Structures are given as structure tokens and as C-alpha cells.
Amino acid sequence: MQSVPTSMGAAGDNAYWSIESSELLQRLGTSASGLASAEAASRLAKFGHNTLVSRSSTSALAVFVRQFRSPLVLILIFAAAVSAFVGEGHEAAIIGAIVLASCVLSFTQEYGASRAMAVLKQRISRKTAVLRDGLECSVDSDDIVPGDVVRLSAGNLIPVDGVILDARDFNVSEAVLTGETFPVVKAPGRSAPEAMVARRTNAVFTGTSVRSGTATVLAAATGASTEFASIAEALEQRIPETEFARGIRLFGYLMSEIMLAIVILVFFANLMLDRPLIESLLFSLALAVGLTPELLPAIISVTLSRGARTMAASGVIVRRLDAIENLGSMDLLCTDKTGTLTEGVIHLDGWFDVDGNPSTDVLHWARLNATLQTGLKNPLDEAIAGAQGEGATSNLFTKVDEIPYDFVRKRLSVVVRTKQGEDLLITKGAVQNVLEACRFVQTANGQEPLNDGHRKAIDDKFRRWSADGYRVLGLAIRRFESRNAFGRKDETDLAFAGFLLFLDPPKQGVRETLAALAHRGIAVKVISGDNRYVAAHLAEAVGLRADRIMTGEDLSKLTKSGLFARAQHTDLFVEIDPNQKERIVQALRSRGHVVGYLGDGINDAPALHEADIGISVDTAVDVAREAADIILLKRDLGVLVRGVDDGRKTFANTMKYISITTSANFGNMISMAVASLFLPFLPLLAKQILLNNFLSDVPSLAIASDNVDPDQLRRPRRWDIRFVRRFMVSFGLVSSLFDFATFAFLLLFAHATAATFQTAWFTESLLTELAIVLIVRTHKAFWASRPSRLLAWLTLGVGAIAIVVPYAPFAAWFGFVPLPLSVLGGLIAITGFYLIVSEATKRWFFDHESHHRHRWQAMRIIGSGSKSRSAHPH
């Protein structure tokens, strides 16, 4: 086989869309039956994987280097270099060693987290149907190479740039590239060499999706050579910032403002007190590092990756890590009913003629339609094919043509030829959509003109069966003289032949699962294309309200503001057009809800993108899986409940680190800054501050594994920067109060020298920072909530180090001296009293916050009610 030219790997080098497909096959060294497996492997080695980024982007070296990008780390390295230059080599070595240890600590955590996530993502890698060795097989989309022949059908996300060799009613959504809302019709042929992407009607592109029909495509460009790759950076910038990422960013701003103010103030104040320049600079920078939650990126990575692994064990795969935090914040879940509220195993329960009598002809025609159609596979067709019943065998018929299903017609037609040479068009679909294409009714005596009496009888049966929980499809036929091709224009003058009744019973235990979601503060709203009667019947069966219904027709008449007002007071959105799903999610988000959307269909992708947390299932179509943030390996709301709990645990543990950092750390650094202005010596040397900060961070590495109290899982958790600020001030003031008490004890009672003061203050500040870990990690009394074993042992271990360090052989390197037992006993007593006061402060603070939150929620409800009333004047 001819090898593929190197230039053909890049879309721009050759206008492949303007070349005849036979010539392009030759240029690419392939054929219509695809590549040989050995040749595909060779090309994979040559062109690389079909991805936009290198698989080695999470290399150990890259992650390690990233640890040194922090401005504070770089400033400390610079300051250490200056110290060495002016002759303070001992000081510089200690500072350098502590900075290196911190970066290594952060690296081990972040790299381990990134590797764990890479393993999880492999579990949901996307597969594509390609021709290899002349046979159709399923391969990882990342392993497709130029020259591969790819088979596409409705719901597929297109994995390559290429030209169409063969297509049938092939419509592609190219909004991600062109911004065009409506699907584009694609067909084999040639486009002008200078044609822009939107005008290349014979070509498909990576990242776009198939809306309907089927096609065979020749891959011409993959990976970084695709059109999608050329705009990937711009597309990445369009991804909205998540609430959690915004919270982290605002927290970073808050800490930066505080650090900047303290560094400038302390540095210049110490210079005015005639302290040495280098010593003052190092002290100011060390204070900034002491205030900085420098392990926050690593803590977040570890906490999220641990949460992702825990969720994976429960059957929930996380595609985007920050989605875990959003899942914990979710207070509203929108879902379809099939497979989520119902068993998802659909049975064909009845096949009736127009008069409501069982009909073997209706079953036979339905089987021909279901088994011979080649479009999107669905459970209804599988149920028809597996139904037990009599009927003529399909081998008496030959398939002539097919008119694929689409979401406008809501019908699917198959044309078969009988032994007598007559062509029979069989149409099935939504009852009303089939009925609007009919002019006759099929009866036992032949065909009769369709009149108002027939329409009313059909509608009455449809409503009665739907109210009993059945999903009802209509079936119609039309006979033609033999010919080779049929189209949508032939779906007219049909004869309505009968009904197909499907039953999908409520899922066992779903009522209890919905109650568990409600107990966690999550309301459930159903968005379904099914009719109002089926949806209301199911809602009553599973314990949801069935009286607050909005149909797609009602929704289409509402303005944007009208929908915003009514959406949150609606529980069942029924007979919904796929394009309306995104509007509903947008309306619910506009009312301040954190919205999760569970969907698996072609038209769920826009709603999945719009939702705060897009949720899909492993069996979903490609475009839905790629739009989702979270994939359920089992379509079960019970799995989602466990995922919500894991998300809230992850959020709670992340906030614990922030709480710890912004309480004792903040108070200690503020106290040190103030003390440095009044003491004749620095309260701590720079290297002592850095050692203190390093040791106090060690227990934080176990935060990801800490236990979370059940009461912290009962309601959605959301970022609140004002809460963080209030928490920091409240607990920082308590910490500073005890710091000043320690200063008074050391100066007035112990008459400490500079070295003794610094040693004692190092020990006390480290003990209080460790003590606060046990206090703020729970809303309960600290003795009533057990920390994880790792967190407890690390906290106790570092506490022991804090007491032992002054007596260690290397103590002099850091400027420490042994402490008298009387001083050590006083420090332990102050720390114990600090524990008691911090516990009391915690109770007061959370009681106050709870009262504040309930008052705010009441005001929000009142405001919402008044807005709703103004939107619906009497």
C-alpha cells in the first residue's frame, strides 16, 4: 500500500475537499475498504494520536517545574540568592531547603492526582466505527489516522476532518465551528478550493456532531492538523468560569490584597526602625508566605482527584474535576424520565388497529420498520423486534429505501418491496405527527377517508392509554408502484393503520431515591418529550407533583422573562421540543439555582452545556457524553445521590483548608507584623517563619481523606467570599488576642531574651495552628467529630515536633534555644485555653451564620413570590 504523504496530515496544505474522492483515496494510500491494521499502526506512530494536546502534558518534569511558577516562591529564591551574595550563606541555605521541600511536597500531591485522573479518563474514552482490514470495527477515537474510513450515524461526535464518500440524509451540526444554529446537509461531491468551512458541503470536521442520517467518511486530517485545533484556544476561552473557580479566584484576590498591604507596611516600618535591609526584606516576605495558602492548588487537586476516585468506585466518572464542586452545590436536577425514573427496559405491550383491536398486521409492519431502519438505534425499535407475536416473515420483503427519523417530523419511514413487486411505505412515530401525514384510515375492510370522527376516536384512545402510563406510537402505511428512490415528500396521503403501546414501569426504589435527593436540598424537575398524560401518571407513581405542568406549546408562547418567572414553579415540562430544553435550564439558572441536567440524547448537548453540571451516562450518544461534566456508568439516580454526597465531602474538605489557613495563620502573621513594630527585635526570623509554615502545612495534606459530618451533606454547598472574610476576621482576632497574651507572658513573666522569645513564639504559634485544625474541621464540638486517622496522627506528630525542635541538635541552625519547663508549661496552658475560646467562638459564629442564612432565604422567597405575582397580574 502507498504510504500517506506527510503533507496530507495538515488540512491547510492541500484543499482535500476540492479533490475527487477516488484521487484522494489514492493520495492517502488507502481504499474505500479502509486501511490494514499494520498500516494504521505505522501511521499512528508517524502522525501521533488524534488529540489536540500531547499525552505527555502531565509529565513529572512539567508538574515539578510548575511548582516554582508562584511569584512568592520566585521572590523567596531571589531573596535567598541575595542573602548568599551578602554573606548570609547559612540563612540562604535554610530558606532554599524549606522552599524546595514545600515544592516537592506540593509536586508529589499534584502529580499523583493528575496520574489518577488520567487513569479514570481512560475508562470513558470515546470509540468510533472504522473500516480496518475490510471489516467494520470499533477503535479509540484517539487512534484514528489519515486514510482511515470512518462510519458515522446520528448522535456521533465527528472525530476527524475528512470528505464524505457516501451519505444518506446526512445532517451535521457545525455550530461549534461556524456558529450556525441549524444543521447543515452534507453529501459526497467537491467544493471549491477557496471555500470557507461553512461552504464545504462535502466535508466534515472534528468536534461537530451528526444530527441525523448516516455517512462513510475518509479521514484527511487528524489531531493538531484539524480545523478544530486551529480555533481550540479561542473555544477554550469561551468556556464559562465555574462558580468554584470564581470563588478560588476571589479568595486569591483577597489574600493578595492583605499580603501586599502587610509586606509594604512591615518592610518600610522595619527600615524606619533601622533594622538591616536584608533581614527586613526576608522577614516581610516570610510573613507574606506565612499568610499564603501556597498548598491550596495542591490541596484542591488532591481533594478533587480523591473525590473523583471515590466517585468512580460508586459508578460516577468525572470528566472535569471542578464539576465535583458544582455537583456538591447543585440544588436543582432536571432529568428525562426514561431510564432515570423508569426501568428503561421498554416492553411492547400491545399492537392495535384503528378500532383498538389487536392486529397482527400492525405488529408485522412495525417489525419491518424497526428491524430494517439503519439510523439511530433506540429502545423502542428493540422492544418491537423482541416482541412475541404472530406475523409474516420479513424474508418475504426486500428493503427499497428509508426516510430517517428527525426531530421536526418525529417520524421514521421504511419502504419495502413485496414478492408481487409492490412497494409498501411504513411510517411510525408520534401519534399526532403520523396522523398529520394521513388522509385515510386502514380498516379490516380496506381504506376509508380520514374524518373528524376518526380523529376524535384516535385521540380518545391515545389519551386513555397515555393516562394509564403507556407510551403510544402511531403507525401508517401507503402503497406505491415499484421504483428505486423515496423521500420525505412521499410521506403524504398515508393510511393510519394502528397503535403501538409501550410500557416502561417506574424504577424500583426511585421514590426513596427522590426523597433522598429532597432530603439533601435538591429538587427534581422532569423535562420530557412524552405527552402530559404519561408524564403525570409517572410523576404520581414516583412521588413527584403532577399538577404543575407546562407543555412545549405553552412554553413557545412565553417571552424570556415570562419563562424565567414560571419555570421554577413548574415540575413537569412535557411535550418539549429538543430546542426548548436549553431555554428551560437557562431560565432556572437565572433564578439563582445551581442546575444539574441529566441527558443522553443528540439534542441534550445544548442543555448539558448550559447547565452548571452536565450529567450523562456511559451508553449515551457521543455528543451528549462529550458535553457532560460527569458520566454515570449506570443510569441510576441512586448513583447520583452518592455522587452528590462525595461532591459535598470534597467541597467541605477544600473549605477546611481555607478555614485553617485564614484563621490561626492569619492571626499569627498579623500579630507578628504588629509585634515587629514594637519589639526591639524581630518576633521570628525569616527562616523560623518558613519552617513554621512548612510544618503547619503537613497535616493539611491529609485534609482530602478527612471525615465529613453528616450535617454538612444535608444542603448544597456554595462559595461565599463574604463568609470567608467574616470567618477570617472572627477567628483571626481570637488568634491575635492569644498571641498578644503569649507576648505578655514571655516579656512580663518569663523575661525572655530575643532567642527565647523567638523559640517560644515559634512553638506556641505552631501549636495554635495545629489546634485550630481540630476546631474548624467540624461544625460540631471538636470532641464529638472524629478526624480521619491520617489527619489525627499527622497533627499529633507535628505537635510533638513543635515541642521537641528547640531541644534538637540542629536547633541552633534555626536560631532556637532550649525552653525552660516553666515557659513550655505556660505555652501549653495558653494553647489549651485558646482551644476552649476558639470552640466557643465557632459555636457563636455558626449560630449567627445560620440565622443570617435563614433570614436571607426568607427574603429571597418573598422577593420571588412578588416577582411571580407581578408576572401574572389578575
Coordinates of N, CA and C in Angstrom, one line a residue, residues 4-84:
V4 N 1.1 7.3 3.2 CA 0.4 8.6 3.1 C 1.4 9.7 3.1
P5 N 1.3 10.7 2.2 CA 2.2 11.8 2.2 C 2.1 12.6 3.5
T6 N 3.3 13.1 3.9 CA 3.3 13.8 5.2 C 2.4 15.0 5.1
S7 N 2.4 15.7 4.0 CA 1.6 17.0 3.9 C 0.1 16.8 4.1
M8 N -0.4 15.5 3.8 CA -1.8 15.3 3.9 C -2.3 15.3 5.4
G9 N -1.4 15.3 6.3 CA -1.8 15.3 7.7 C -2.3 16.7 8.1
A10 N -2.1 17.7 7.3 CA -2.5 19.0 7.6 C -3.5 19.5 6.6
A11 N -4.6 20.0 7.2 CA -5.8 20.3 6.3 C -5.5 21.5 5.4
G12 N -4.7 22.4 5.9 CA -4.4 23.6 5.1 C -3.5 23.4 3.9
D13 N -2.6 22.4 4.0 CA -1.6 22.2 2.9 C -2.2 21.8 1.6
N14 N -3.3 21.0 1.7 CA -4.0 20.5 0.5 C -5.5 20.7 0.7
A15 N -6.1 21.3 -0.3 CA -7.6 21.5 -0.2 C -8.3 20.2 -0.6
Y16 N -8.2 19.3 0.4 CA -8.7 17.9 0.1 C -10.2 17.9 -0.2
W17 N -10.9 18.9 0.2 CA -12.4 19.0 -0.1 C -12.6 19.3 -1.6
S18 N -11.6 19.7 -2.3 CA -11.8 20.0 -3.7 C -11.3 18.9 -4.6
I19 N -10.8 17.8 -4.0 CA -10.3 16.7 -4.8 C -11.3 15.6 -5.0
E20 N -11.4 15.0 -6.1 CA -12.3 13.8 -6.3 C -11.9 12.8 -5.3
S21 N -13.0 12.1 -4.8 CA -12.7 11.1 -3.7 C -11.8 10.0 -4.2
S22 N -11.9 9.6 -5.4 CA -11.1 8.5 -6.0 C -9.6 8.9 -6.0
E23 N -9.4 10.1 -6.3 CA -8.0 10.6 -6.3 C -7.5 10.8 -4.9
L24 N -8.3 11.3 -4.0 CA -7.9 11.5 -2.6 C -7.6 10.2 -2.0
L25 N -8.4 9.1 -2.3 CA -8.1 7.8 -1.7 C -6.7 7.4 -2.2
Q26 N -6.4 7.7 -3.4 CA -5.0 7.3 -4.0 C -3.9 8.1 -3.3
R27 N -4.2 9.4 -3.1 CA -3.1 10.2 -2.5 C -2.9 9.8 -1.0
L28 N -3.9 9.4 -0.4 CA -3.8 9.0 1.0 C -3.4 7.5 1.2
G29 N -3.2 6.8 0.1 CA -2.7 5.5 0.1 C -3.6 4.5 0.8
T30 N -4.9 4.7 0.5 CA -5.9 3.8 1.2 C -7.0 3.5 0.1
S31 N -8.1 2.8 0.6 CA -9.1 2.4 -0.3 C -10.5 2.5 0.4
A32 N -11.5 2.4 -0.3 CA -12.9 2.5 0.3 C -13.1 1.5 1.4
S33 N -12.3 0.4 1.4 CA -12.5 -0.7 2.4 C -11.6 -0.4 3.6
G34 N -10.9 0.7 3.6 CA -10.1 1.1 4.8 C -8.7 0.7 4.8
L35 N -8.0 0.9 5.9 CA -6.6 0.6 6.0 C -6.4 -0.8 6.6
A36 N -5.2 -1.4 6.3 CA -4.8 -2.6 7.0 C -4.4 -2.2 8.5
S37 N -4.6 -3.1 9.4 CA -4.2 -2.8 10.8 C -2.8 -2.4 11.0
A38 N -1.9 -3.1 10.3 CA -0.5 -2.8 10.4 C -0.1 -1.4 9.8
E39 N -0.8 -1.0 8.7 CA -0.5 0.3 8.2 C -1.1 1.4 9.1
A40 N -2.2 1.1 9.7 CA -2.8 2.1 10.7 C -1.9 2.3 11.8
A41 N -1.3 1.2 12.3 CA -0.3 1.3 13.5 C 0.9 2.1 13.1
S42 N 1.4 1.9 11.8 CA 2.5 2.7 11.3 C 2.2 4.2 11.2
R43 N 1.0 4.5 10.7 CA 0.6 5.9 10.6 C 0.4 6.5 12.0
L44 N -0.1 5.8 12.9 CA -0.2 6.3 14.3 C 1.1 6.7 14.9
A45 N 2.1 5.9 14.6 CA 3.5 6.3 15.1 C 4.0 7.5 14.4
K46 N 3.6 7.7 13.1 CA 4.1 8.8 12.3 C 3.4 10.1 12.6
F47 N 2.1 10.1 12.7 CA 1.3 11.3 12.8 C 0.9 11.6 14.3
G48 N 1.0 10.6 15.1 CA 0.7 10.8 16.5 C -0.8 10.6 16.8
H49 N -1.2 10.7 18.0 CA -2.6 10.4 18.4 C -3.5 11.6 17.9
N50 N -4.8 11.2 17.7 CA -5.8 12.1 17.2 C -6.3 12.9 18.4
T51 N -5.5 13.7 19.0 CA -5.8 14.6 20.1 C -5.2 16.0 19.9
L52 N -5.8 17.0 20.5 CA -5.3 18.3 20.4 C -4.1 18.6 21.2
V53 N -3.9 17.9 22.3 CA -2.7 18.1 23.2 C -1.9 16.8 23.3
S54 N -0.7 16.9 23.6 CA 0.2 15.8 23.7 C -0.2 15.0 25.0
R55 N -0.1 13.7 24.9 CA -0.4 12.8 26.0 C 0.6 13.0 27.1
S56 N 1.7 13.6 26.9 CA 2.8 13.7 27.9 C 2.7 15.1 28.6
S57 N 1.6 15.8 28.5 CA 1.4 17.1 29.0 C 1.5 17.1 30.6
T58 N 1.2 15.9 31.1 CA 1.2 15.8 32.6 C 2.5 15.1 33.0
S59 N 3.6 15.3 32.3 CA 4.9 14.6 32.7 C 5.3 15.1 34.1
A60 N 6.1 14.3 34.7 CA 6.6 14.6 36.1 C 7.4 15.9 36.1
L61 N 8.2 16.1 35.0 CA 9.0 17.3 35.0 C 8.2 18.5 34.9
A62 N 7.2 18.5 34.0 CA 6.3 19.6 33.8 C 5.6 20.0 35.1
V63 N 5.1 19.0 35.8 CA 4.4 19.3 37.0 C 5.3 19.9 38.1
F64 N 6.5 19.3 38.1 CA 7.5 19.8 39.1 C 7.9 21.2 38.8
V65 N 8.2 21.6 37.6 CA 8.6 22.9 37.2 C 7.4 23.9 37.6
R66 N 6.2 23.4 37.4 CA 5.0 24.3 37.7 C 5.0 24.8 39.1
Q67 N 5.6 24.0 40.0 CA 5.6 24.4 41.4 C 6.4 25.6 41.7
F68 N 7.3 26.0 40.8 CA 8.2 27.1 41.0 C 7.6 28.4 40.3
R69 N 6.4 28.3 39.7 CA 5.9 29.4 39.0 C 5.3 30.5 39.9
S70 N 5.0 30.1 41.2 CA 4.4 31.0 42.1 C 5.3 32.2 42.3
P71 N 4.8 33.4 42.2 CA 5.6 34.7 42.4 C 6.3 34.7 43.7
L72 N 5.6 34.2 44.8 CA 6.2 34.2 46.1 C 7.4 33.3 46.2
V73 N 7.2 32.1 45.6 CA 8.4 31.2 45.6 C 9.6 31.8 44.8
L74 N 9.3 32.4 43.7 CA 10.4 33.1 42.9 C 11.0 34.2 43.7
I75 N 10.2 35.0 44.4 CA 10.7 36.1 45.2 C 11.6 35.5 46.4
L76 N 11.2 34.4 47.0 CA 11.9 33.8 48.1 C 13.3 33.3 47.6
I77 N 13.3 32.7 46.4 CA 14.5 32.2 45.8 C 15.5 33.4 45.5
F78 N 14.9 34.5 45.0 CA 15.7 35.7 44.8 C 16.3 36.2 46.1
A79 N 15.4 36.3 47.1 CA 15.9 36.8 48.4 C 17.0 35.9 49.0
A80 N 16.8 34.6 48.8 CA 17.9 33.7 49.3 C 19.2 33.9 48.6
A81 N 19.1 34.2 47.3 CA 20.3 34.4 46.5 C 20.9 35.7 46.9
V82 N 20.1 36.7 47.2 CA 20.7 38.0 47.7 C 21.4 37.8 49.1
S83 N 20.8 37.0 49.9 CA 21.4 36.6 51.3 C 22.7 36.0 51.1
A84 N 22.8 35.0 50.1 CA 24.1 34.4 49.9 C 25.1 35.3 49.4

